[in-house]
Short mmCIF file of C-alpha atoms in Angstrom, two decimals:
data_model
loop_
_atom_site.label_atom_id
_atom_site.label_comp_id
_atom_site.label_asym_id
_atom_site.label_seq_id
_atom_site.Cartn_x
_atom_site.Cartn_y
_atom_site.Cartn_z
CA UNK A 1 122.05 76.41 85.93
CA UNK A 2 118.50 75.32 86.51
CA UNK A 3 115.83 77.36 84.77
CA UNK A 4 113.09 78.65 87.09
CA UNK A 5 110.96 80.75 84.83
CA UNK A 6 110.61 80.72 81.11
CA UNK A 7 108.69 83.18 78.99
CA UNK A 8 107.91 82.33 75.38
CA UNK A 9 106.55 84.80 72.84
CA UNK A 10 104.49 86.62 75.45
CA UNK A 11 101.93 88.98 73.90
CA UNK A 12 99.58 91.26 75.77
CA UNK A 13 97.01 93.54 74.18
CA UNK A 14 94.33 95.85 75.48
CA UNK A 15 91.89 95.78 72.59
CA UNK A 16 94.01 97.22 69.77
CA UNK A 17 96.83 98.55 71.94
CA UNK A 18 99.79 96.19 71.97
CA UNK A 19 101.49 96.35 75.37
CA UNK A 20 103.83 93.37 75.12
CA UNK A 21 104.91 92.21 71.72
CA UNK A 22 106.49 88.78 71.79
CA UNK A 23 108.76 88.63 74.82
CA UNK A 24 111.14 85.69 75.24
CA UNK A 25 113.07 85.32 78.45
CA UNK A 26 114.63 82.60 80.53
CA UNK A 27 115.44 83.14 84.17
CA UNK A 28 117.79 80.83 86.00
CA UNK A 29 117.94 79.98 89.66
CA UNK A 30 119.80 82.61 91.65
CA UNK A 31 119.73 85.14 88.85
CA UNK A 32 118.82 88.79 89.39
CA UNK A 33 117.25 90.30 86.29
CA UNK A 34 116.63 94.03 86.30
CA UNK A 35 114.24 95.62 83.81
CA UNK A 36 114.43 99.31 82.98
CA UNK A 37 112.70 101.37 80.35
CA UNK A 38 110.62 104.48 79.77
CA UNK A 39 107.24 104.65 81.46
CA UNK A 40 104.55 102.91 79.48
CA UNK A 41 107.03 100.50 77.92
CA UNK A 42 105.20 97.51 79.38
CA UNK A 43 107.73 96.51 82.05
CA UNK A 44 105.26 96.52 84.95
CA UNK A 45 102.66 94.72 82.87
CA UNK A 46 105.30 92.14 82.00
CA UNK A 47 105.98 91.53 85.68
CA UNK A 48 102.26 91.13 86.35
CA UNK A 49 102.00 88.55 83.59
CA UNK A 50 104.66 86.46 85.31
CA UNK A 51 102.35 85.56 88.20
CA UNK A 52 99.11 85.55 86.26
CA UNK A 53 97.72 88.90 87.41
CA UNK A 54 97.19 89.79 83.75
CA UNK A 55 95.66 87.61 81.10
CA UNK A 56 97.78 87.23 77.99
CA UNK A 57 96.79 86.99 74.37
CA UNK A 58 99.58 84.80 73.10
CA UNK A 59 102.64 82.90 74.23
CA UNK A 60 103.17 81.36 77.64
CA UNK A 61 104.90 81.66 80.97
CA UNK A 62 106.29 78.46 82.42
CA UNK A 63 107.27 78.21 86.07
CA UNK A 64 109.09 75.11 87.20
CA UNK A 65 107.72 73.10 84.28
CA UNK A 66 104.15 74.31 84.76
CA UNK A 67 102.33 76.73 82.47
CA UNK A 68 100.89 79.74 84.28
CA UNK A 69 97.38 80.15 83.05
CA UNK A 70 95.34 83.09 84.42
CA UNK A 71 92.15 81.12 83.83
CA UNK A 72 93.27 78.03 85.70
CA UNK A 73 92.09 77.19 89.17
CA UNK A 74 95.59 76.23 90.20
CA UNK A 75 96.94 79.75 89.88
CA UNK A 76 97.10 80.22 93.65
CA UNK A 77 99.41 77.20 93.96
CA UNK A 78 101.87 78.72 91.50
CA UNK A 79 101.65 82.12 93.16
CA UNK A 80 102.77 80.69 96.48
CA UNK A 81 106.11 80.15 94.80
CA UNK A 82 106.26 83.53 93.06
CA UNK A 83 106.45 86.40 95.52
CA UNK A 84 105.50 89.88 94.43
CA UNK A 85 106.05 93.28 95.99
CA UNK A 86 104.21 96.34 94.74
CA UNK A 87 105.02 100.02 94.50
CA UNK A 88 102.20 100.86 96.90
CA UNK A 89 103.25 98.22 99.51
CA UNK A 90 99.69 96.85 99.82
CA UNK A 91 100.00 95.70 103.39
CA UNK A 92 96.64 94.73 104.84
CA UNK A 93 95.61 97.82 106.83
CA UNK A 94 93.47 95.98 109.38
CA UNK A 95 96.28 93.68 110.44
CA UNK A 96 99.42 94.33 112.45
CA UNK A 97 102.83 93.87 110.91
CA UNK A 98 103.14 90.40 112.39
CA UNK A 99 99.62 89.40 111.34
CA UNK A 100 100.36 90.62 107.84
CA UNK A 101 103.35 88.33 107.69
CA UNK A 102 101.59 85.33 109.19
CA UNK A 103 98.36 85.39 107.17
CA UNK A 104 99.55 83.54 104.09
CA UNK A 105 101.81 80.99 105.83
CA UNK A 106 99.04 80.06 108.28
CA UNK A 107 96.09 80.06 105.89
CA UNK A 108 97.69 78.91 102.67
CA UNK A 109 100.52 76.67 103.80
CA UNK A 110 98.85 75.71 107.10
CA UNK A 111 102.20 76.29 108.75
CA UNK A 112 102.70 75.73 112.45
CA UNK A 113 101.92 79.01 114.20
CA UNK A 114 104.83 78.98 116.64
CA UNK A 115 107.30 78.10 113.95
CA UNK A 116 105.96 80.71 111.52
CA UNK A 117 105.97 83.37 114.19
CA UNK A 118 109.57 82.63 115.03
CA UNK A 119 110.47 82.90 111.39
CA UNK A 120 108.54 86.17 110.99
CA UNK A 121 110.28 87.71 113.98
CA UNK A 122 113.60 86.64 112.52
CA UNK A 123 112.78 88.38 109.25
CA UNK A 124 111.64 91.53 111.04
CA UNK A 125 114.79 91.56 113.10
CA UNK A 126 116.85 91.26 109.96
CA UNK A 127 115.35 94.46 108.53
CA UNK A 128 115.45 96.24 111.88
CA UNK A 129 111.71 96.31 112.44
CA UNK A 130 111.30 93.87 115.29
CA UNK A 131 109.97 96.63 117.54
CA UNK A 132 107.21 97.34 115.03
CA UNK A 133 105.73 93.86 115.03
CA UNK A 134 102.52 94.88 116.77
CA UNK A 135 102.10 98.17 114.93
CA UNK A 136 99.55 98.71 112.21
CA UNK A 137 100.74 99.63 108.70
CA UNK A 138 99.49 103.20 109.00
CA UNK A 139 101.88 103.75 111.90
CA UNK A 140 104.89 102.95 109.70
CA UNK A 141 106.82 105.11 107.25
CA UNK A 142 106.79 104.19 103.56
CA UNK A 143 110.23 102.65 103.76
CA UNK A 144 109.26 100.57 106.78
CA UNK A 145 106.07 99.38 105.07
CA UNK A 146 107.98 98.32 102.02
CA UNK A 147 110.51 96.37 104.07
CA UNK A 148 107.63 94.58 105.78
CA UNK A 149 106.05 93.88 102.38
CA UNK A 150 109.27 92.27 101.13
CA UNK A 151 109.56 90.13 104.26
CA UNK A 152 105.90 89.19 104.00
CA UNK A 153 106.57 87.86 100.51
CA UNK A 154 109.61 85.94 101.78
CA UNK A 155 107.52 84.22 104.45
CA UNK A 156 106.06 82.03 101.69
CA UNK A 157 109.57 80.88 100.74
CA UNK A 158 109.08 81.80 97.10
CA UNK A 159 111.61 80.55 94.61
CA UNK A 160 111.37 83.80 92.67
CA UNK A 161 110.59 87.34 93.78
CA UNK A 162 109.05 90.01 91.53
CA UNK A 163 109.67 93.60 92.61
CA UNK A 164 107.56 96.18 90.82
CA UNK A 165 109.06 99.67 91.22
CA UNK A 166 109.21 99.16 94.95
CA UNK A 167 110.84 102.50 95.69
CA UNK A 168 108.89 104.68 93.27
CA UNK A 169 106.46 105.89 95.95
CA UNK A 170 109.12 106.54 98.58
CA UNK A 171 110.75 109.72 99.74
CA UNK A 172 114.36 109.79 98.54
CA UNK A 173 115.86 109.29 101.99
CA UNK A 174 113.89 106.06 102.43
CA UNK A 175 114.93 104.51 99.15
CA UNK A 176 118.23 103.26 100.47
CA UNK A 177 116.86 101.34 103.46
CA UNK A 178 114.66 99.35 101.09
CA UNK A 179 117.20 98.78 98.35
CA UNK A 180 119.84 97.66 100.86
CA UNK A 181 117.47 94.88 101.81
CA UNK A 182 117.10 93.87 98.17
CA UNK A 183 120.86 93.84 97.71
CA UNK A 184 121.25 91.60 100.73
CA UNK A 185 118.69 89.23 99.19
CA UNK A 186 120.66 89.18 95.97
CA UNK A 187 123.81 88.31 97.93
CA UNK A 188 122.18 85.27 99.45
CA UNK A 189 121.29 84.03 95.99
CA UNK A 190 117.60 84.80 95.69
CA UNK A 191 116.13 84.76 92.22
CA UNK A 192 114.57 88.12 91.46
CA UNK A 193 113.04 90.06 88.62
CA UNK A 194 113.17 93.75 89.42
CA UNK A 195 111.57 96.71 87.67
CA UNK A 196 113.15 99.96 88.81
CA UNK A 197 114.12 103.51 87.91
CA UNK A 198 117.09 103.54 90.29
CA UNK A 199 119.98 103.14 87.88
CA UNK A 200 122.85 102.90 90.34
CA UNK A 201 120.92 100.31 92.31
CA UNK A 202 120.16 98.40 89.11
CA UNK A 203 123.80 98.32 88.23
CA UNK A 204 124.80 97.09 91.67
CA UNK A 205 122.21 94.37 92.03
CA UNK A 206 121.76 93.00 88.51
CA UNK A 207 123.27 89.89 87.00
CA UNK A 208 121.53 90.77 83.77
CA UNK A 209 119.94 94.00 82.54
CA UNK A 210 116.97 94.24 80.19
CA UNK A 211 115.87 97.39 78.39
CA UNK A 212 112.18 97.44 77.49
CA UNK A 213 110.69 99.80 74.97
CA UNK A 214 107.35 99.66 73.18
CA UNK A 215 106.58 96.22 74.51
CA UNK A 216 109.82 94.58 73.42
CA UNK A 217 113.20 93.74 74.86
CA UNK A 218 115.34 96.16 72.92
CA UNK A 219 118.65 95.37 74.56
CA UNK A 220 120.01 93.04 77.18
CA UNK A 221 123.35 92.35 78.68
CA UNK A 222 125.55 92.32 81.74
CA UNK A 223 125.31 95.52 83.83
CA UNK A 224 128.82 96.41 82.77
CA UNK A 225 128.24 96.45 79.00
CA UNK A 226 124.67 97.69 79.44
CA UNK A 227 125.68 100.88 81.21
CA UNK A 228 129.18 101.39 79.75
CA UNK A 229 128.62 100.37 76.17
CA UNK A 230 124.96 100.51 75.26
CA UNK A 231 124.59 99.24 71.71
CA UNK A 232 121.25 100.59 70.61
CA UNK A 233 120.53 104.25 70.15
CA UNK A 234 117.34 104.00 72.15
CA UNK A 235 119.14 102.71 75.22
CA UNK A 236 121.86 105.36 74.84
CA UNK A 237 119.20 108.06 74.80
CA UNK A 238 117.39 106.49 77.74
CA UNK A 239 120.54 106.31 79.86
CA UNK A 240 121.47 109.87 78.97
CA UNK A 241 118.15 111.06 80.35
CA UNK A 242 119.44 110.14 83.81
CA UNK A 243 122.59 112.26 83.74
CA UNK A 244 122.72 115.99 84.22
CA UNK A 245 125.21 118.59 82.98
CA UNK A 246 125.29 122.34 82.95
CA UNK B 1 52.36 115.93 133.53
CA UNK B 2 50.59 112.75 132.62
CA UNK B 3 53.17 110.26 133.91
CA UNK B 4 50.75 108.89 136.51
CA UNK B 5 48.88 106.78 133.91
CA UNK B 6 51.99 104.69 133.49
CA UNK B 7 51.55 103.29 136.97
CA UNK B 8 47.88 102.42 136.53
CA UNK B 9 47.27 98.72 136.13
CA UNK B 10 50.04 97.17 134.09
CA UNK B 11 50.42 100.04 131.66
CA UNK B 12 54.19 100.26 131.96
CA UNK B 13 54.54 96.54 131.36
CA UNK B 14 52.30 96.85 128.29
CA UNK B 15 54.54 99.57 126.93
CA UNK B 16 57.54 97.31 127.37
CA UNK B 17 55.72 94.51 125.61
CA UNK B 18 54.98 96.91 122.77
CA UNK B 19 58.64 97.85 122.63
CA UNK B 20 59.57 94.17 122.51
CA UNK B 21 57.22 93.62 119.56
CA UNK B 22 58.92 96.48 117.72
CA UNK B 23 62.38 95.20 118.64
CA UNK B 24 61.56 91.66 117.55
CA UNK B 25 60.61 92.91 114.10
CA UNK B 26 63.68 95.12 113.84
CA UNK B 27 66.05 92.48 115.15
CA UNK B 28 64.92 89.79 112.73
CA UNK B 29 64.87 92.25 109.82
CA UNK B 30 68.32 93.61 110.64
CA UNK B 31 69.82 90.11 110.73
CA UNK B 32 68.19 89.21 107.41
CA UNK B 33 69.25 92.56 105.91
CA UNK B 34 72.89 92.18 106.90
CA UNK B 35 73.06 88.70 105.44
CA UNK B 36 71.14 89.44 102.22
CA UNK B 37 72.77 92.88 101.93
CA UNK B 38 76.20 91.23 101.75
CA UNK B 39 74.98 89.07 98.88
CA UNK B 40 73.13 91.84 97.04
CA UNK B 41 76.02 94.28 97.54
CA UNK B 42 78.49 91.77 96.12
CA UNK B 43 76.16 91.18 93.16
CA UNK B 44 76.00 94.93 92.57
CA UNK B 45 79.74 95.05 91.96
CA UNK B 46 79.52 92.42 89.22
CA UNK B 47 80.08 93.59 85.68
CA UNK B 48 77.16 91.59 84.28
CA UNK B 49 74.64 94.05 82.80
CA UNK B 50 71.55 92.00 83.66
CA UNK B 51 72.55 91.68 87.30
CA UNK B 52 73.35 95.40 87.41
CA UNK B 53 69.99 96.41 85.99
CA UNK B 54 68.06 94.12 88.34
CA UNK B 55 69.90 95.13 91.52
CA UNK B 56 69.87 98.81 90.59
CA UNK B 57 66.14 98.64 89.81
CA UNK B 58 65.48 96.92 93.11
CA UNK B 59 67.43 99.52 95.05
CA UNK B 60 65.74 102.47 93.34
CA UNK B 61 62.27 100.96 93.72
CA UNK B 62 62.71 100.39 97.44
CA UNK B 63 64.20 103.84 97.95
CA UNK B 64 61.41 105.66 96.16
CA UNK B 65 58.57 103.78 97.82
CA UNK B 66 57.50 105.05 101.23
CA UNK B 67 57.84 102.18 103.70
CA UNK B 68 54.19 102.53 104.62
CA UNK B 69 53.06 101.94 101.06
CA UNK B 70 55.27 98.86 100.92
CA UNK B 71 53.72 97.62 104.14
CA UNK B 72 50.22 98.07 102.69
CA UNK B 73 51.14 96.34 99.45
CA UNK B 74 52.63 93.36 101.22
CA UNK B 75 50.04 93.06 103.97
CA UNK B 76 46.78 93.98 102.26
CA UNK B 77 47.80 93.57 98.63
CA UNK B 78 49.11 90.03 98.75
CA UNK B 79 46.10 88.78 100.67
CA UNK B 80 43.70 89.98 97.99
CA UNK B 81 45.76 89.55 94.85
CA UNK B 82 47.67 86.38 95.58
CA UNK B 83 45.43 84.83 98.17
CA UNK B 84 48.29 84.54 100.64
CA UNK B 85 47.35 85.14 104.22
CA UNK B 86 50.33 86.50 106.09
CA UNK B 87 50.39 87.71 109.65
CA UNK B 88 51.07 91.39 110.15
CA UNK B 89 54.38 90.57 111.80
CA UNK B 90 55.56 88.43 108.88
CA UNK B 91 54.57 91.19 106.45
CA UNK B 92 56.49 93.76 108.47
CA UNK B 93 59.57 91.59 108.59
CA UNK B 94 59.38 91.10 104.82
CA UNK B 95 59.06 94.83 104.18
CA UNK B 96 61.79 95.82 106.60
CA UNK B 97 64.11 93.14 105.26
CA UNK B 98 63.49 94.25 101.67
CA UNK B 99 64.30 97.82 102.64
CA UNK B 100 67.26 96.93 104.85
CA UNK B 101 68.72 94.59 102.23
CA UNK B 102 68.56 97.30 99.57
CA UNK B 103 70.22 99.92 101.77
CA UNK B 104 72.72 97.51 103.25
CA UNK B 105 73.50 96.21 99.77
CA UNK B 106 74.30 99.70 98.62
CA UNK B 107 76.60 100.22 101.62
CA UNK B 108 78.37 96.94 100.87
CA UNK B 109 78.72 97.92 97.22
CA UNK B 110 80.20 101.29 98.18
CA UNK B 111 82.72 99.77 100.56
CA UNK B 112 83.67 97.01 98.15
CA UNK B 113 84.37 99.41 95.31
CA UNK B 114 86.39 101.64 97.64
CA UNK B 115 88.95 98.87 98.10
CA UNK B 116 91.51 99.11 95.28
CA UNK B 117 92.02 96.14 92.97
CA UNK B 118 95.68 95.95 93.92
CA UNK B 119 94.73 95.02 97.48
CA UNK B 120 93.17 91.85 96.06
CA UNK B 121 96.19 91.29 93.83
CA UNK B 122 98.53 91.61 96.75
CA UNK B 123 96.59 88.89 98.51
CA UNK B 124 96.48 86.65 95.43
CA UNK B 125 100.22 87.11 95.03
CA UNK B 126 100.72 85.55 98.45
CA UNK B 127 98.90 82.46 97.21
CA UNK B 128 95.53 83.11 98.82
CA UNK B 129 92.50 81.87 96.88
CA UNK B 130 89.78 84.35 96.08
CA UNK B 131 87.59 82.90 98.85
CA UNK B 132 90.42 83.33 101.37
CA UNK B 133 91.06 86.83 100.06
CA UNK B 134 87.45 87.79 100.74
CA UNK B 135 87.32 86.20 104.17
CA UNK B 136 90.66 87.40 105.57
CA UNK B 137 91.45 90.54 103.62
CA UNK B 138 88.46 92.19 101.99
CA UNK B 139 85.47 91.52 104.26
CA UNK B 140 87.22 92.63 107.47
CA UNK B 141 88.07 95.89 105.70
CA UNK B 142 84.59 96.50 104.33
CA UNK B 143 83.03 95.79 107.72
CA UNK B 144 85.22 98.47 109.24
CA UNK B 145 84.33 100.91 106.50
CA UNK B 146 80.62 100.14 106.63
CA UNK B 147 80.18 100.20 110.35
CA UNK B 148 79.14 103.82 110.99
CA UNK B 149 76.65 103.86 108.11
CA UNK B 150 75.20 100.45 108.98
CA UNK B 151 74.63 101.50 112.57
CA UNK B 152 72.82 104.52 111.27
CA UNK B 153 70.66 102.25 109.10
CA UNK B 154 69.91 99.89 111.97
CA UNK B 155 68.74 102.71 114.25
CA UNK B 156 66.64 104.07 111.38
CA UNK B 157 65.06 100.64 110.98
CA UNK B 158 64.28 100.43 114.69
CA UNK B 159 62.70 103.87 114.65
CA UNK B 160 60.66 103.17 111.54
CA UNK B 161 59.03 100.10 113.09
CA UNK B 162 56.55 102.55 114.58
CA UNK B 163 54.86 102.33 111.16
CA UNK B 164 53.79 98.74 111.69
CA UNK B 165 50.94 99.84 113.91
CA UNK B 166 49.28 100.91 110.67
CA UNK B 167 48.75 97.24 109.81
CA UNK B 168 47.48 96.41 113.25
CA UNK B 169 50.57 95.36 115.17
CA UNK B 170 50.40 96.48 118.75
CA UNK B 171 53.87 97.92 119.18
CA UNK B 172 55.02 100.52 121.63
CA UNK B 173 53.47 103.55 119.94
CA UNK B 174 50.13 101.78 119.52
CA UNK B 175 50.12 100.76 123.18
CA UNK B 176 50.84 104.36 124.04
CA UNK B 177 47.85 105.53 122.04
CA UNK B 178 45.65 102.93 123.69
CA UNK B 179 46.71 104.05 127.14
CA UNK B 180 46.04 107.68 126.26
CA UNK B 181 42.61 106.84 124.84
CA UNK B 182 41.63 104.75 127.84
CA UNK B 183 42.57 107.50 130.26
CA UNK B 184 41.22 110.46 128.30
CA UNK B 185 38.84 111.46 131.12
CA UNK B 186 40.92 110.74 134.20
CA UNK B 187 44.30 112.01 132.90
CA UNK B 188 43.84 114.52 130.09
CA UNK B 189 47.60 115.13 130.08
CA UNK B 190 48.50 111.49 129.53
CA UNK B 191 49.73 112.20 125.99
CA UNK B 192 52.80 114.04 127.25
CA UNK B 193 53.75 111.47 129.86
CA UNK B 194 53.21 108.51 127.61
CA UNK B 195 54.97 109.86 124.55
CA UNK B 196 57.85 111.18 126.65
CA UNK B 197 58.24 107.69 128.05
CA UNK B 198 58.19 106.19 124.56
CA UNK B 199 60.80 108.70 123.49
CA UNK B 200 62.94 107.58 126.38
CA UNK B 201 62.41 103.90 125.51
CA UNK B 202 63.58 104.42 121.94
CA UNK B 203 66.54 106.34 123.27
CA UNK B 204 67.69 103.58 125.61
CA UNK B 205 67.50 101.11 122.74
CA UNK B 206 69.33 103.16 120.11
CA UNK B 207 71.89 104.89 122.31
CA UNK B 208 73.88 101.76 123.24
CA UNK B 209 74.00 100.83 119.56
CA UNK B 210 75.57 104.12 118.61
CA UNK B 211 77.93 103.87 121.61
CA UNK B 212 79.01 100.46 120.35
CA UNK B 213 79.64 101.93 116.93
CA UNK B 214 81.76 104.71 118.40
CA UNK B 215 83.71 102.19 120.43
CA UNK B 216 84.41 99.94 117.44
CA UNK B 217 85.34 102.88 115.24
CA UNK B 218 87.86 103.94 117.82
CA UNK B 219 89.17 100.45 118.30
CA UNK B 220 89.65 99.92 114.56
CA UNK B 221 91.18 103.32 113.99
CA UNK B 222 94.62 101.73 114.03
#
């Protein structure tokens, strides 16, 4: 299968603190890669390096044959193709749901307004939020905001979607409505890199699991072997921390 | 009560002309301040030490100095020291713009820093350039945040223009004094009538501005 994103020896440091220590990864079209790991293991930072939000000290990220360079002026062109959704939604508070979705297509891609609007309404309908199109973000629940944020990213027709702990700020009962959307995206063959703490979701959605610890990929594999037969002790310990017994 | 002097000759008209002189100075200064304040405020958020020291020094200097002293320095000082001959109105506009820019700059800085970095990142992630991010995402938000405080600054600037009579500009308060002086014998109570009228004139100028601010705040509440 065609490779969409390639990461080679990625290193990220804050002064002396090593956050990412030589990451290699290749992501193919249509693949869903899920990253888990203890907090502070560098998984969110890794995701941010993939669309140039962080500068890197060594190695490179290549998207569709082009090196992503945080210092380059062409970064915005690459980012059009790499959608990102954040934990804190980050909708634009002064714009309605529909305006949020239309901003980038109209201003960046200079899309036709009628066409883009039709597409946006289609997306909203798909996630059951058509009636909210003229509402402002503050009038929505967290789960609704996050569904809008995902659809806003899709409006740019990205060829890869980065999801950074998108349910971590949500009340438990809203987690499902968001993750169901992500699963439906996986079913239609979207390429995604997902950082999450929701293990059962990870298992359901992933084609490949990665376990990050101390800035490295400690273990990777299919969801099956990853959850059933973890090889490394660190992953075994990590997975155990999610189960309870009395 | 002293209101009768207003209807003598063209006294009322003169008061209005005085008000216009004050408003002209405030209007021009406010426009300059908003524009320059945006630039200075943006500069203030830069990490560069030199820029920080300069902008901070400028802000503190302007804040500490009484506006009247600034007016005297610019109007009388520059004429003597630099040999520049500026009209009183130009001097006032310079002083009020310097003051307004400093205060407006600080408001812009405050609003800019109150917008979290991730809001920018979210916009960049959609492919917007940093110019587009400022124009469509950040500036509309800072304007909404700044509005109440800027309106307050603008009304303060309008009110403070009464100081410009100290450098010889015949604005509304000066006209008032002249009318009172001229009618000292015939209407000893003129002071009350005239100053009450001036009070009312300032009120009808500033009140709509604060109404507008309330309206916009309400409108943008969503």
